[in-house]
CSV table of C-alpha atoms and ligand atoms in Angstrom, one decimal:
chain,number,residue,atom,x,y,z
A,251,MET,CA,44.2,-13.5,93.5
A,252,ASN,CA,40.9,-13.7,91.7
A,253,THR,CA,42.0,-16.7,89.8
A,254,VAL,CA,42.9,-18.5,93.1
A,255,LYS,CA,39.5,-17.7,94.7
A,256,GLY,CA,37.5,-18.7,91.6
A,257,PHE,CA,39.5,-21.9,91.3
A,258,LEU,CA,39.0,-22.8,95.0
A,259,ALA,CA,35.3,-21.9,94.7
A,260,LEU,CA,34.9,-24.2,91.7
A,261,LEU,CA,36.6,-27.1,93.5
A,262,PHE,CA,34.6,-26.4,96.7
A,263,VAL,CA,31.4,-27.0,94.7
A,264,MET,CA,32.8,-30.2,93.3
A,265,PHE,CA,33.7,-31.3,96.8
A,266,VAL,CA,30.3,-30.5,98.3
A,267,THR,CA,28.4,-32.1,95.5
A,268,ASN,CA,30.5,-35.3,95.7
A,269,ILE,CA,30.7,-35.7,99.4
A,270,SER,CA,27.2,-36.9,100.1
A,271,ALA,CA,27.7,-39.7,97.7
A,272,GLN,CA,31.1,-40.6,99.0
A,273,THR,CA,30.0,-40.9,102.6
A,274,VAL,CA,27.7,-43.8,101.8
A,275,ILE,CA,30.1,-45.6,99.4
A,276,SER,CA,33.1,-46.8,101.5
A,277,ASN,CA,34.9,-49.2,99.1
A,278,ASP,CA,37.0,-46.4,97.6
A,279,ILE,CA,40.6,-45.5,97.9
A,280,TYR,CA,41.6,-41.9,98.5
A,281,GLN,CA,44.8,-40.5,97.3
A,282,LEU,CA,46.0,-37.3,99.0
A,283,ARG,CA,48.7,-35.4,97.1
A,284,LYS,CA,50.6,-32.5,98.5
A,285,TYR,CA,52.7,-30.1,96.4
A,286,LYS,CA,55.0,-27.7,98.2
A,287,LEU,CA,55.0,-24.7,95.9
A,288,GLN,CA,57.4,-21.8,95.4
A,289,ALA,CA,55.5,-18.8,96.7
A,290,GLN,CA,56.2,-16.6,93.7
A,291,HIS,CA,54.7,-19.2,91.3
A,292,GLN,CA,51.7,-20.2,93.4
A,293,GLU,CA,49.1,-18.3,91.3
A,294,PHE,CA,50.5,-19.5,88.1
A,295,PHE,CA,50.5,-23.1,89.3
A,296,LEU,CA,46.9,-23.0,90.3
A,297,ALA,CA,45.8,-21.5,87.0
A,298,ASN,CA,47.8,-24.1,85.2
A,299,PHE,CA,46.4,-26.9,87.3
A,300,LYS,CA,42.8,-25.7,86.6
A,301,ASN,CA,43.2,-25.0,82.9
A,302,HIS,CA,45.6,-27.7,81.7
A,303,THR,CA,46.1,-30.4,84.3
A,304,MET,CA,42.6,-31.0,85.4
A,305,PRO,CA,41.0,-31.4,81.9
A,306,ILE,CA,43.7,-34.0,81.1
A,307,MET,CA,43.1,-35.8,84.4
A,308,GLN,CA,39.4,-35.8,83.7
A,309,LYS,CA,39.9,-37.2,80.3
A,310,TYR,CA,41.5,-40.2,81.9
A,311,GLY,CA,38.8,-40.6,84.5
A,312,PHE,CA,40.6,-39.0,87.5
A,313,SER,CA,38.1,-38.1,90.2
A,314,ILE,CA,39.2,-35.0,92.1
A,315,LEU,CA,37.1,-34.6,95.2
A,316,SER,CA,38.7,-31.6,96.7
A,317,THR,CA,41.6,-29.2,96.6
A,318,TRP,CA,42.9,-26.7,99.2
A,319,ILE,CA,45.8,-24.6,100.1
A,320,GLU,CA,47.7,-24.7,103.3
A,321,GLY,CA,50.5,-22.1,103.5
A,322,ASN,CA,52.6,-22.8,100.5
A,323,GLU,CA,51.2,-26.3,100.1
A,324,PHE,CA,48.7,-27.2,97.4
A,325,ASN,CA,46.7,-30.3,98.3
A,326,TYR,CA,44.2,-32.4,96.4
A,327,LEU,CA,42.3,-35.5,97.1
A,328,LEU,CA,41.6,-38.1,94.4
A,329,LYS,CA,39.2,-41.0,94.6
A,330,TRP,CA,39.9,-44.4,93.1
A,331,ASP,CA,37.9,-47.6,92.9
A,332,SER,CA,41.0,-49.9,93.1
A,333,GLN,CA,44.7,-49.9,93.7
A,334,SER,CA,45.4,-51.0,90.1
A,335,SER,CA,43.4,-48.1,88.6
A,336,ILE,CA,45.7,-45.7,90.5
A,337,GLN,CA,48.7,-47.1,88.8
A,338,SER,CA,47.2,-47.4,85.3
A,339,LYS,CA,45.5,-44.0,85.3
A,340,TRP,CA,48.7,-42.2,86.4
A,341,LEU,CA,50.7,-44.0,83.7
A,342,GLN,CA,48.1,-42.8,81.1
A,343,LEU,CA,48.4,-39.3,82.4
A,344,MET,CA,52.1,-39.2,82.4
A,345,SER,CA,52.3,-40.5,78.8
A,346,ASP,CA,49.8,-38.0,77.6
A,347,GLU,CA,51.4,-35.8,75.0
A,348,GLY,CA,49.6,-32.6,76.1
A,349,TRP,CA,50.6,-33.1,79.7
A,350,ARG,CA,54.2,-33.9,78.8
A,351,ASN,CA,54.5,-30.8,76.6
A,352,GLN,CA,53.0,-28.5,79.2
A,353,LYS,CA,55.3,-29.9,81.8
A,354,ALA,CA,58.4,-29.4,79.6
A,355,HIS,CA,57.2,-25.9,78.8
A,356,ILE,CA,56.8,-24.9,82.4
A,357,GLN,CA,60.1,-26.4,83.3
A,358,GLN,CA,61.8,-24.3,80.6
A,359,GLN,CA,60.0,-21.1,81.5
A,360,TYR,CA,60.0,-21.2,85.3
A,361,GLY,CA,62.2,-24.1,86.4
A,362,ASN,CA,61.0,-26.2,89.3
A,363,ILE,CA,57.8,-24.5,90.6
A,364,ILE,CA,57.0,-27.5,92.8
A,365,GLU,CA,59.7,-28.0,95.5
A,366,GLU,CA,58.4,-31.3,96.8
A,367,ILE,CA,55.6,-33.8,96.2
A,368,SER,CA,54.3,-36.2,98.9
A,369,GLU,CA,51.3,-38.4,98.9
A,370,HIS,CA,49.2,-40.6,101.2
A,371,VAL,CA,46.9,-43.4,100.1
A,372,LEU,CA,44.0,-43.7,102.4
A,373,ALA,CA,41.8,-46.7,102.2
A,374,ASP,CA,38.9,-47.8,104.4
A,375,LEU,CA,40.4,-50.9,105.9
A,376,VAL,CA,37.0,-52.4,106.9
A,377,SER,CA,35.4,-52.0,103.4
A,378,MET,CA,38.5,-53.1,101.5
A,379,LYS,CA,39.1,-56.3,103.4
A,380,ASN,CA,35.4,-57.2,102.8
A,381,GLN,CA,35.5,-56.3,99.2
A,382,ARG,CA,38.5,-58.5,98.7
A,383,GLY,CA,37.1,-61.4,100.7
A,384,PHE,CA,39.6,-61.1,103.5
A,385,THR,CA,38.4,-62.7,106.7
A,386,ALA,CA,38.2,-60.2,109.5
A,387,PHE,CA,37.2,-60.6,113.0
A,388,ASN,CA,37.5,-58.7,116.3
A,389,ILE,CA,39.1,-59.7,119.6
A,390,GLY,CA,37.6,-57.0,121.8
A,391,ASP,CA,38.6,-53.7,120.3
A,392,ILE,CA,41.4,-55.3,118.3
A,393,GLU,CA,40.8,-55.9,114.6
A,394,CYS,CA,42.3,-59.2,113.2
A,395,ILE,CA,42.5,-59.9,109.5
A,396,ALA,CA,43.5,-63.4,108.3
A,397,LEU,CA,45.8,-63.0,105.3
A,398,SER,CA,47.8,-65.5,103.3
A,399,ASP,CA,51.3,-65.4,101.7
A,400,GLY,CA,50.4,-68.5,99.5
A,401,PHE,CA,51.3,-72.0,100.3
A,402,VAL,CA,54.3,-74.4,100.3
A,403,SER,CA,54.0,-77.8,98.7
A,404,LEU,CA,56.1,-80.5,100.3
A,405,PRO,CA,56.2,-84.3,100.4
A,406,ALA,CA,53.9,-85.4,103.3
A,407,GLN,CA,56.8,-87.2,104.9
A,408,PRO,CA,59.1,-86.4,106.5
A,409,SER,CA,57.4,-82.9,106.8
A,410,ILE,CA,55.0,-84.6,109.1
A,411,ALA,CA,55.1,-88.1,110.7
A,412,PRO,CA,58.7,-88.9,109.9
A,413,HIS,CA,58.6,-92.2,111.8
A,414,ILE,CA,55.2,-93.5,110.8
A,415,SER,CA,54.5,-95.9,107.9
A,416,ALA,CA,53.6,-94.3,104.6
A,417,ASN,CA,50.4,-96.3,104.4
A,418,LEU,CA,49.1,-94.9,107.7
A,419,VAL,CA,49.9,-91.3,106.6
A,420,ALA,CA,48.3,-91.8,103.2
A,421,ASN,CA,45.2,-93.2,104.8
A,422,GLU,CA,44.8,-90.1,107.1
A,423,LEU,CA,45.3,-87.8,104.1
A,424,THR,CA,42.8,-89.6,101.9
A,425,LYS,CA,40.3,-89.6,104.8
A,426,GLY,CA,40.4,-85.8,104.5
A,427,PHE,CA,39.9,-86.0,100.7
A,428,ARG,CA,43.5,-84.8,100.1
A,429,LYS,CA,46.4,-85.9,98.0
A,430,ASP,CA,47.9,-89.0,99.6
A,431,ASN,CA,51.6,-88.0,99.6
A,432,ILE,CA,51.9,-84.3,99.2
A,433,ILE,CA,50.8,-81.5,101.6
A,434,ASP,CA,50.1,-78.0,100.4
A,435,TYR,CA,50.8,-76.2,103.6
A,436,PRO,CA,48.9,-72.9,103.8
A,437,ILE,CA,51.1,-70.0,104.8
A,438,ASN,CA,48.7,-67.9,106.8
A,439,VAL,CA,49.7,-64.5,108.1
A,440,LEU,CA,47.7,-62.6,110.7
A,441,LEU,CA,47.3,-58.8,110.5
A,442,ILE,CA,46.4,-57.1,113.8
A,443,LYS,CA,45.2,-53.6,113.9
A,444,LYS,CA,44.8,-51.6,117.1
A,445,ASP,CA,45.0,-47.8,117.4
A,446,SER,CA,48.0,-46.7,115.2
A,447,ARG,CA,49.6,-50.2,115.3
A,448,LEU,CA,49.6,-52.4,112.2
A,449,ILE,CA,51.2,-55.7,113.4
A,450,LEU,CA,51.9,-58.9,111.4
A,451,ILE,CA,52.4,-62.3,113.0
A,452,ASP,CA,55.1,-63.6,110.7
A,453,ALA,CA,56.0,-62.4,107.2
A,454,GLY,CA,55.5,-65.5,105.1
A,455,GLN,CA,58.0,-67.0,102.7
A,456,GLY,CA,58.0,-64.2,100.1
A,457,TYR,CA,60.1,-64.4,97.0
A,458,ALA,CA,61.8,-67.6,98.1
A,459,ASN,CA,58.8,-69.7,97.0
A,460,ARG,CA,57.0,-69.4,93.7
A,461,ASN,CA,53.7,-70.3,95.4
A,462,ALA,CA,54.2,-67.7,98.0
A,463,GLY,CA,55.1,-64.0,98.1
A,464,LYS,CA,51.5,-62.8,97.9
A,465,LEU,CA,51.4,-61.0,101.3
A,466,VAL,CA,52.6,-57.6,100.1
A,467,GLY,CA,50.0,-57.6,97.3
A,468,TYR,CA,47.2,-58.4,99.7
A,469,LEU,CA,48.3,-55.6,102.0
A,470,GLN,CA,48.5,-53.1,99.2
A,471,SER,CA,45.1,-54.1,97.9
A,472,MET,CA,43.8,-53.0,101.3
A,473,GLY,CA,45.6,-49.7,100.9
A,474,ILE,CA,48.4,-50.7,103.3
A,475,GLN,CA,52.0,-50.1,102.1
A,476,PRO,CA,54.7,-52.4,103.7
A,477,SER,CA,56.3,-49.2,105.1
A,478,GLN,CA,53.2,-48.7,107.2
A,479,ILE,CA,53.5,-51.9,109.1
A,480,THR,CA,54.7,-50.9,112.6
A,481,ASP,CA,55.6,-54.3,114.0
A,482,ILE,CA,56.2,-57.9,113.0
A,483,VAL,CA,56.2,-60.7,115.6
A,484,ILE,CA,58.2,-63.6,114.4
A,485,SER,CA,56.9,-66.9,115.8
A,486,HIS,CA,60.1,-68.7,114.9
A,487,ALA,CA,62.8,-68.5,112.2
A,488,HIS,CA,61.9,-71.1,109.7
A,489,THR,CA,62.0,-69.9,106.1
A,490,ASP,CA,58.2,-69.9,105.6
A,491,HIS,CA,57.9,-67.4,108.4
A,492,ILE,CA,60.9,-65.0,107.9
A,493,ASP,CA,62.0,-65.1,104.2
A,494,GLY,CA,59.1,-62.7,103.4
A,495,LEU,CA,60.9,-60.1,105.5
A,496,ILE,CA,63.2,-59.4,102.6
A,497,ASP,CA,62.8,-58.9,98.8
A,498,SER,CA,64.7,-60.7,96.0
A,499,ASN,CA,67.3,-58.0,96.2
A,500,GLY,CA,68.0,-58.7,99.8
A,501,LYS,CA,66.3,-55.5,101.1
A,502,SER,CA,64.1,-55.3,104.1
A,503,ILE,CA,60.5,-55.0,102.9
A,504,TYR,CA,58.9,-53.7,106.0
A,505,SER,CA,61.4,-50.9,106.5
A,506,ASN,CA,59.7,-49.1,109.4
A,507,ALA,CA,58.6,-52.1,111.4
A,508,THR,CA,60.1,-53.3,114.6
A,509,ILE,CA,60.8,-57.0,114.2
A,510,HIS,CA,60.2,-58.9,117.5
A,511,VAL,CA,61.9,-62.2,117.9
A,512,SER,CA,62.6,-64.3,121.0
A,513,ARG,CA,66.1,-64.1,122.2
A,514,VAL,CA,66.3,-67.8,122.5
A,515,GLU,CA,65.4,-68.2,118.8
A,516,VAL,CA,68.0,-65.8,117.5
A,517,GLU,CA,70.8,-67.2,119.7
A,518,PHE,CA,69.9,-70.8,118.7
A,519,TRP,CA,70.4,-70.1,115.0
A,520,GLU,CA,73.5,-68.0,115.6
A,521,SER,CA,75.0,-71.0,117.4
A,522,LEU,CA,74.7,-73.2,114.3
A,523,ASP,CA,76.8,-73.3,111.2
A,524,ASN,CA,75.1,-75.2,108.4
A,525,ASP,CA,73.4,-74.1,105.1
A,526,PHE,CA,69.9,-74.1,106.7
A,527,ALA,CA,71.0,-72.0,109.7
A,528,ASN,CA,73.1,-69.7,107.5
A,529,SER,CA,70.2,-68.8,105.3
A,530,ILE,CA,68.2,-67.9,108.4
A,531,ASN,CA,71.1,-65.9,109.9
A,532,ASN,CA,71.4,-64.0,106.6
A,533,VAL,CA,67.8,-62.8,106.8
A,534,PHE,CA,68.4,-61.8,110.4
A,535,ALA,CA,71.5,-59.9,109.4
A,536,ILE,CA,69.7,-57.9,106.8
A,537,VAL,CA,66.9,-56.8,109.2
A,538,LYS,CA,69.2,-56.6,112.3
A,539,PRO,CA,68.7,-52.8,112.9
A,540,GLN,CA,65.0,-53.5,113.2
A,541,ILE,CA,65.2,-56.5,115.5
A,542,GLU,CA,64.0,-56.2,119.1
A,543,LEU,CA,64.6,-59.4,121.1
A,544,PHE,CA,62.1,-60.4,123.7
A,545,GLU,CA,62.1,-62.9,126.6
A,546,ASP,CA,59.6,-65.6,127.4
A,547,GLY,CA,56.3,-64.1,128.5
A,548,ALA,CA,56.9,-60.7,127.0
A,549,VAL,CA,53.9,-58.6,126.3
A,550,ILE,CA,54.2,-56.4,123.2
A,551,HIS,CA,52.3,-53.1,123.2
A,552,GLY,CA,50.1,-54.3,126.0
A,553,PHE,CA,48.0,-56.8,124.0
A,554,ILE,CA,50.2,-59.5,122.5
A,555,LYS,CA,51.7,-62.0,125.0
A,556,ASN,CA,54.5,-64.2,123.6
A,557,GLU,CA,55.2,-67.5,125.4
A,558,ILE,CA,57.9,-69.9,124.4
A,559,ALA,CA,56.5,-73.2,123.3
A,560,PRO,CA,59.7,-75.1,122.5
A,561,GLY,CA,60.4,-78.1,120.4
A,562,HIS,CA,59.5,-77.2,116.9
A,563,THR,CA,62.4,-74.7,117.4
A,564,PRO,CA,63.9,-73.7,120.8
A,565,GLY,CA,62.5,-70.2,120.6
A,566,HIS,CA,59.2,-70.9,118.9
A,567,VAL,CA,56.4,-68.9,120.6
A,568,ILE,CA,52.7,-68.9,120.7
A,569,CYS,CA,51.1,-65.5,120.8
A,570,THR,CA,48.0,-64.6,122.8
A,571,ILE,CA,46.2,-61.5,121.5
A,572,PHE,CA,43.9,-60.2,124.2
A,573,SER,CA,41.5,-57.3,124.7
A,574,GLY,CA,39.1,-57.2,127.7
A,575,THR,CA,37.8,-60.7,128.3
A,576,GLU,CA,38.4,-61.9,124.8
A,577,LYS,CA,41.5,-63.5,123.4
A,578,LEU,CA,42.9,-65.3,120.4
A,579,VAL,CA,45.8,-67.7,120.7
A,580,ALA,CA,48.1,-67.8,117.6
A,581,ILE,CA,49.5,-71.3,117.9
A,582,ASN,CA,51.8,-70.7,114.9
A,583,ASP,CA,53.7,-74.0,114.2
A,584,LEU,CA,52.7,-75.9,117.3
A,585,VAL,CA,50.7,-78.1,114.9
A,586,LEU,CA,51.9,-78.2,111.2
A,587,ASP,CA,48.8,-79.9,109.8
A,588,VAL,CA,45.3,-81.0,111.0
A,589,ILE,CA,46.5,-84.6,111.0
A,590,ILE,CA,48.9,-83.7,113.8
A,591,LEU,CA,45.9,-82.8,115.9
A,592,THR,CA,44.6,-86.3,115.5
A,593,HIS,CA,48.1,-87.7,116.1
A,594,PRO,CA,50.0,-85.2,118.2
A,595,ASP,CA,52.9,-87.6,118.6
A,596,TRP,CA,53.5,-88.1,114.9
A,597,GLY,CA,55.4,-84.8,115.0
A,598,SER,CA,57.4,-83.2,112.2
A,599,GLY,CA,60.7,-83.8,110.6
A,600,PHE,CA,61.2,-80.1,111.0
A,601,ASP,CA,60.9,-80.3,114.8
A,602,SER,CA,64.4,-79.4,116.2
A,603,ASN,CA,63.7,-81.4,119.3
A,604,PHE,CA,61.2,-84.1,118.4
A,605,GLU,CA,60.3,-85.3,121.9
A,606,GLN,CA,60.1,-81.9,123.4
A,607,ALA,CA,57.8,-80.8,120.6
A,608,ILE,CA,55.5,-83.6,121.3
A,609,SER,CA,55.2,-82.9,125.0
A,610,THR,CA,54.8,-79.1,124.4
A,611,ARG,CA,52.1,-79.8,121.8
A,612,LYS,CA,50.2,-82.2,124.0
A,613,ASN,CA,50.2,-79.8,127.0
A,614,ILE,CA,49.1,-76.8,125.0
A,615,LEU,CA,46.5,-78.7,123.0
A,616,PHE,CA,45.0,-80.0,126.2
A,617,GLN,CA,44.7,-76.5,127.7
A,618,LEU,CA,43.3,-75.0,124.5
A,619,SER,CA,40.6,-77.7,124.2
A,620,GLU,CA,39.7,-77.4,127.8
A,621,ASN,CA,39.3,-73.6,127.5
A,622,LYS,CA,37.4,-73.9,124.2
A,623,GLN,CA,39.9,-71.3,123.1
A,624,LEU,CA,39.7,-69.6,119.7
A,625,VAL,CA,43.0,-70.2,117.9
A,626,TRP,CA,44.7,-69.2,114.7
A,627,GLY,CA,47.4,-71.4,113.1
A,628,SER,CA,50.0,-70.6,110.5
A,629,HIS,CA,49.4,-73.9,108.6
A,630,MET,CA,45.7,-74.7,109.5
A,631,PRO,CA,43.4,-74.6,106.5
A,632,TYR,CA,43.0,-70.9,105.4
A,633,PRO,CA,41.9,-68.6,107.1
A,634,GLY,CA,43.4,-70.7,109.9
A,635,ILE,CA,40.8,-69.7,112.6
A,636,GLY,CA,39.1,-72.4,114.7
A,637,TYR,CA,38.9,-74.5,117.8
A,638,ILE,CA,40.7,-77.6,119.1
A,639,ARG,CA,38.2,-80.3,120.0
A,640,LYS,CA,39.3,-83.2,122.1
A,641,ASN,CA,38.5,-86.7,120.7
A,642,ASP,CA,40.0,-88.8,123.5
A,643,GLU,CA,42.9,-88.5,125.8
A,644,HIS,CA,45.6,-88.1,123.1
A,645,SER,CA,43.7,-87.1,120.1
A,646,TYR,CA,42.2,-83.8,118.9
A,647,GLU,CA,40.3,-82.4,116.0
A,648,TRP,CA,40.3,-79.1,114.1
A,649,THR,CA,36.9,-77.4,114.1
A,650,PRO,CA,37.0,-74.3,111.8
A,651,LYS,CA,35.4,-71.3,113.2
A,652,PHE,CA,32.0,-70.9,111.6
A,653,ILE,CA,32.3,-68.0,109.2
A,654,SER,CA,29.1,-67.1,107.3
A,655,SER,CA,30.8,-65.1,104.6
A,656,PRO,CA,34.1,-63.3,104.0
A,657,THR,CA,32.4,-60.0,104.9
A,658,SER,CA,31.3,-61.3,108.3
A,659,ASN,CA,33.3,-60.3,111.3
A,660,LYS,CA,31.1,-62.2,113.7
B,752,LIG,ZN1,55.9,-73.0,109.3
């Protein structure tokens, strides 16, 4: 027993001497590892961890903050400066010859002395998002983080303004100092954090587009694993919003998330039989056990209201995220590009009902501009946060929210 006490005392000292520094530096990632031990080998394990494993870990720059025993479980807490160093340092450790030999030796002598290993990666969400330049802001007590899955590059027409002359469209684009016939549509994704909920608005385009598929990496660099996402609200079922739900092997990425989709949207695509609809229905089929259908006006978890804004697709929704007197309206694909704010009736070749999309767009833009409402849009310039300003009766303008730095949440 002396070995155990001495070992714990040593680590307690390490923990105490480190903690004061740790509390002021909040950019780190903490990795908690839990080993379920066989009772008869507990003492041997601890001695081996102290005498063999720890020196090798220290050689590779592992920083062990603390260790403790709970019943038959040995726990230790590691500190890392980045997600990538977790992977690289563990790889170094596992290919260390001394470590491998000792492991083989123990296995031969005692068999499996560890019954089970589990781990949790803990990251300070606030500091990580700032360190990485994610744009975060608060709506009351709800934390919103503007993320990106990348972008999708398309010919300007017919993705917008299918019935307008190419010259007029090119003029509008060049006025904005942009390419005159190509639009690089941002694929913005919103992460919403409240209490134990981690909610995404849409899942991006994922593997299906070589300029996209960045969302999972961004989440992981904040210390969030896809399995930790609790909910995904799908604004509508176009590929740049749902293909990111699955990986290239056709597996659901966000395996524990409830996927909220409007009933109208799912039924619409199910009623069609063409290549485009089939690819959408395939994605829905893969994540079917996770899907929860909602009706127009449904409020999810008491703070996200989803209202059908039809036209782009029949079940396309805008989402109002509210807390106290504050709110944010996720307009999603109500407007595909800032040019469509100036010309709401130019529309998009992707609108499933072109005329209905125009009238929905005009009505909602009018209300948002009258209310000076903060909005977020899937395809507005990253980070997609801003206001709709009225120019004249039928024309609006995008005013990005003034953000002083990526670390600002004001
Ligand atoms: Zn879209």
